[in-house]
Amino acid sequence: MSGRPVLLGIPWDENSSYRRGAAAAPPLIREAFHAESSNAWAETGIELTADNVGDAGDLEPASGAAMRERIESAVASELARGRAPLSLGGDHAVTYPILRAVARTHPRLSILHIDAHPDLYDEFQGNRFSHACPFARILEEGLAQRLVQLGLRTVNRHQREQAARFGSGVVEMVEMRHWRDDFDPRLDGPVYVTVDLDGLDPAFAPGVSHREPGGLTTRQVLDLIHRVGSSGAFVVGADVVEYNPSQDVAGLTAMVAGRIVKELAAQMLAGG
Ligand code: MN
Ligand code: MN
């Protein structure tokens, strides 16, 4: 069971390295999701309405462990009401506290992770909760049985060693240089989808803090989301993170984020 999706804004970017700004994203992604320039239908033929997509608003900002606890408890309370959390970041540090809640409701979870970066650092610039580290914390705590990473183009020796540390078959890194359009992540059971917008090429999503050329097209990301549920998998939660409005061009990246949110919401509704 996926449950009805509920939007949850997480305006938090204090764990960003290099450049902040993602905390300003949630209201702008929500605005793009509702934009009258488009309609309320997902490409897959599901109409998104106030009745089938909830909105829990934005969390009040806090700092450090207090904010992680606030995120975890907000997500847990939506799950307890049978809803599927669809979180709007914020930077990628939000995903660790979200997963702490999701994994309690959905053991044997797989994660589909779209990103230019593996985000597997043991620590980054002295911060173990950096947006460069969430998947190290998630796997250390056993919050997922499998992590499939797509769109990568910054893999280094440390992160390759980190991936190996969690055991064979747990982390599957698909580097962008090996990308094939017919790639099948072979997921089944409950799946959490986390979309870091820098996984897309900056030509499609310039509004991010860490632009890495050579990434996925918007079309490739939407096709991946549409294929998630094709082999018995169902989406129990998702997030769209790392939108940085201060780096955007004419709101283009917000519209990409809004479209991705629509297709994720529809996958949740289709999954029962
Ligand atoms: Mn990331
Ligand atoms: Mn990234």
XYZ file of C-alpha atoms and ligand atoms in Angstrom:
274
model
C 0.000 0.000 0.000
C 1.327 3.404 -0.914
C -1.266 5.648 0.706
C -2.457 9.021 -0.505
C 0.403 11.473 -1.084
C 0.794 14.503 1.164
C 3.111 17.418 0.378
C 5.438 18.442 3.209
C 7.732 21.467 2.808
C 11.091 21.297 4.608
C 12.787 24.728 4.396
C 16.195 23.635 5.717
C 19.623 24.146 4.150
C 22.061 24.582 7.059
C 23.882 21.373 6.045
C 24.603 22.577 2.516
C 28.231 22.805 1.510
C 29.489 25.468 -0.911
C 26.241 27.411 -1.325
C 22.995 27.756 0.613
C 19.575 28.740 -0.726
C 17.564 25.506 -0.915
C 15.591 26.513 2.200
C 13.645 28.967 0.025
C 12.447 26.221 -2.339
C 9.261 24.671 -0.865
C 6.758 27.490 -1.568
C 8.107 27.897 -5.109
C 7.874 24.175 -5.903
C 4.328 24.166 -4.513
C 3.484 27.200 -6.691
C 4.850 25.410 -9.778
C 2.879 22.270 -8.841
C -0.320 24.379 -8.911
C 0.694 26.636 -11.840
C -2.177 27.597 -14.085
C 0.110 27.491 -17.111
C -0.376 23.718 -16.952
C -3.204 21.496 -15.748
C -3.572 19.192 -12.764
C -3.070 15.915 -14.618
C -0.052 13.673 -14.381
C 1.206 12.385 -17.731
C -0.020 8.922 -16.716
C -3.657 10.032 -16.797
C -4.319 10.663 -13.120
C -5.925 13.956 -12.093
C -4.367 15.459 -8.980
C -6.894 17.245 -6.788
C -7.129 18.625 -3.254
C -8.988 15.389 -2.446
C -6.248 12.980 -3.497
C -3.090 15.019 -2.767
C -2.877 16.463 0.730
C -0.722 19.371 1.862
C 0.748 19.524 5.356
C 2.350 22.943 4.730
C 5.938 23.828 5.601
C 7.738 22.817 8.780
C 8.839 25.591 11.129
C 12.610 25.920 10.771
C 14.864 24.801 13.636
C 18.518 23.853 13.840
C 20.596 20.668 14.098
C 19.166 17.693 16.004
C 15.993 19.628 16.838
C 15.195 20.007 13.129
C 16.016 16.358 12.395
C 13.590 15.325 15.148
C 10.945 17.712 13.819
C 11.256 16.230 10.310
C 11.178 12.635 11.569
C 8.129 13.217 13.730
C 6.215 15.138 11.033
C 6.814 12.322 8.533
C 5.915 9.672 11.136
C 2.630 11.397 11.886
C 1.657 11.507 8.184
C 2.535 7.813 7.822
C 0.465 7.003 10.921
C -2.536 8.561 9.141
C -1.941 6.292 6.149
C -0.440 9.003 3.976
C 2.652 8.808 1.768
C 5.070 11.693 2.463
C 6.081 13.708 -0.622
C 8.615 16.126 0.806
C 9.846 19.336 -0.794
C 13.392 20.255 0.302
C 15.542 21.799 1.448
C 18.905 20.277 0.771
C 19.587 16.530 0.687
C 20.257 16.382 4.457
C 16.458 16.163 4.903
C 16.381 12.602 3.546
C 18.076 10.934 6.550
C 15.470 12.006 9.162
C 12.666 11.294 6.661
C 13.971 7.750 6.126
C 14.160 7.105 9.872
C 10.391 7.502 9.941
C 9.626 5.767 6.631
C 11.734 2.679 7.470
C 9.763 2.058 10.674
C 6.525 1.826 8.685
C 8.041 0.105 5.636
C 10.802 -2.387 6.453
C 12.649 -3.985 3.508
C 12.719 -0.634 1.780
C 14.571 0.083 -1.462
C 15.690 3.597 -2.382
C 15.778 4.947 -5.931
C 18.200 7.897 -5.782
C 18.656 10.362 -8.642
C 21.668 12.654 -8.130
C 24.928 13.886 -9.657
C 26.521 12.925 -6.316
C 26.498 9.646 -4.340
C 26.106 11.553 -0.994
C 27.903 8.695 0.778
C 30.663 10.647 2.540
C 31.366 9.428 6.070
C 31.687 13.115 6.951
C 32.069 16.242 4.838
C 33.961 19.327 6.056
C 33.609 17.972 9.588
C 29.823 17.494 9.378
C 28.371 13.967 9.558
C 24.913 15.355 8.752
C 26.084 17.271 5.665
C 23.969 17.033 2.517
C 26.945 15.028 1.182
C 26.390 12.263 3.821
C 22.714 11.219 4.151
C 23.023 7.798 2.496
C 25.976 6.828 4.714
C 23.795 7.485 7.792
C 20.785 5.719 6.230
C 22.733 2.547 5.398
C 24.612 2.480 8.716
C 21.259 2.368 10.485
C 19.949 -0.315 8.141
C 17.057 1.893 7.029
C 17.115 0.431 3.507
C 18.077 -2.941 2.083
C 19.039 -1.536 -1.291
C 20.160 1.834 -2.696
C 20.130 2.356 -6.463
C 21.902 5.571 -7.492
C 21.320 7.036 -10.965
C 22.814 10.014 -12.761
C 26.148 9.982 -10.889
C 29.110 11.909 -12.278
C 31.253 12.776 -9.253
C 32.169 9.338 -7.846
C 35.546 9.373 -6.081
C 37.632 6.734 -4.283
C 36.225 7.428 -0.812
C 32.616 7.142 -1.937
C 33.356 3.968 -3.904
C 34.881 2.501 -0.727
C 31.877 3.634 1.277
C 29.527 1.898 -1.181
C 31.523 -1.346 -0.851
C 31.489 -1.088 2.972
C 27.743 -1.690 3.102
C 28.061 -5.112 1.470
C 27.695 -6.569 -1.979
C 24.488 -5.711 -3.801
C 23.362 -3.072 -1.277
C 24.558 0.005 -3.182
C 24.261 0.002 -6.962
C 25.992 3.009 -8.503
C 24.981 3.718 -12.092
C 27.344 6.361 -13.335
C 26.056 8.707 -16.004
C 28.858 7.657 -18.393
C 27.299 4.152 -18.389
C 23.712 5.349 -18.738
C 21.342 3.420 -20.995
C 17.775 4.536 -21.593
C 16.474 0.992 -21.056
C 18.081 0.672 -17.607
C 15.792 -1.290 -15.289
C 16.458 -0.871 -11.535
C 14.611 -4.186 -10.896
C 12.841 -2.902 -7.812
C 10.109 -4.708 -5.946
C 8.236 -4.063 -2.716
C 8.217 -0.643 -1.042
C 10.347 2.007 -2.766
C 11.356 5.465 -1.618
C 12.269 7.840 -4.478
C 14.652 10.724 -3.748
C 15.267 13.233 -6.536
C 18.200 15.627 -6.148
C 17.596 18.094 -8.961
C 21.328 18.299 -9.723
C 20.973 14.759 -11.103
C 19.463 16.460 -14.136
C 21.753 18.262 -16.532
C 22.103 21.951 -15.616
C 20.673 22.709 -19.068
C 17.350 21.343 -17.771
C 17.654 22.313 -14.110
C 20.033 25.266 -13.661
C 18.576 26.222 -10.273
C 20.818 24.080 -8.087
C 23.813 24.803 -5.843
C 26.216 22.309 -7.484
C 25.917 22.333 -11.287
C 27.494 19.246 -12.871
C 27.359 19.062 -16.674
C 26.506 15.792 -18.400
C 23.385 14.783 -16.480
C 19.946 13.315 -17.106
C 17.307 14.988 -19.218
C 13.930 15.892 -17.730
C 12.416 13.241 -20.018
C 14.749 10.510 -18.717
C 13.835 11.337 -15.102
C 10.091 11.306 -15.826
C 10.415 7.983 -17.682
C 12.279 6.503 -14.694
C 9.523 7.617 -12.306
C 6.893 6.104 -14.609
C 8.770 2.778 -14.684
C 9.231 2.437 -10.902
C 6.004 0.542 -10.371
C 6.307 -1.756 -13.380
C 7.693 -4.826 -11.589
C 5.713 -5.114 -8.366
C 7.319 -2.101 -6.703
C 5.222 0.651 -5.151
C 6.245 4.156 -4.068
C 5.698 4.736 -0.342
C 7.423 8.101 -0.090
C 9.510 10.556 -2.075
C 11.345 13.836 -1.892
C 12.487 16.482 -4.358
C 15.524 18.307 -2.984
C 18.291 20.813 -3.739
C 16.226 23.301 -5.712
C 18.041 26.605 -5.152
C 15.830 29.492 -6.341
C 18.733 31.982 -6.141
C 20.430 30.074 -8.981
C 17.364 29.525 -11.158
C 16.729 31.025 -14.592
C 13.191 32.358 -15.138
C 11.730 29.764 -12.757
C 12.606 26.916 -15.158
C 13.857 24.566 -12.450
C 10.789 25.199 -10.294
C 8.601 24.011 -13.182
C 10.756 20.890 -13.589
C 10.402 20.228 -9.844
C 6.631 20.785 -10.035
C 6.323 18.274 -12.880
C 8.414 15.695 -11.026
C 6.199 16.149 -7.935
C 3.095 15.550 -10.088
C 4.435 12.318 -11.549
C 5.599 11.082 -8.117
C 2.176 11.835 -6.607
C 0.504 9.923 -9.430
C 2.800 6.909 -8.871
C 1.789 6.893 -5.202
C -1.900 7.019 -6.130
C -1.455 4.273 -8.736
C 0.292 2.065 -6.168
C -2.876 1.860 -4.073
Mn 22.212 14.902 -3.190
Mn 23.622 16.371 -5.770
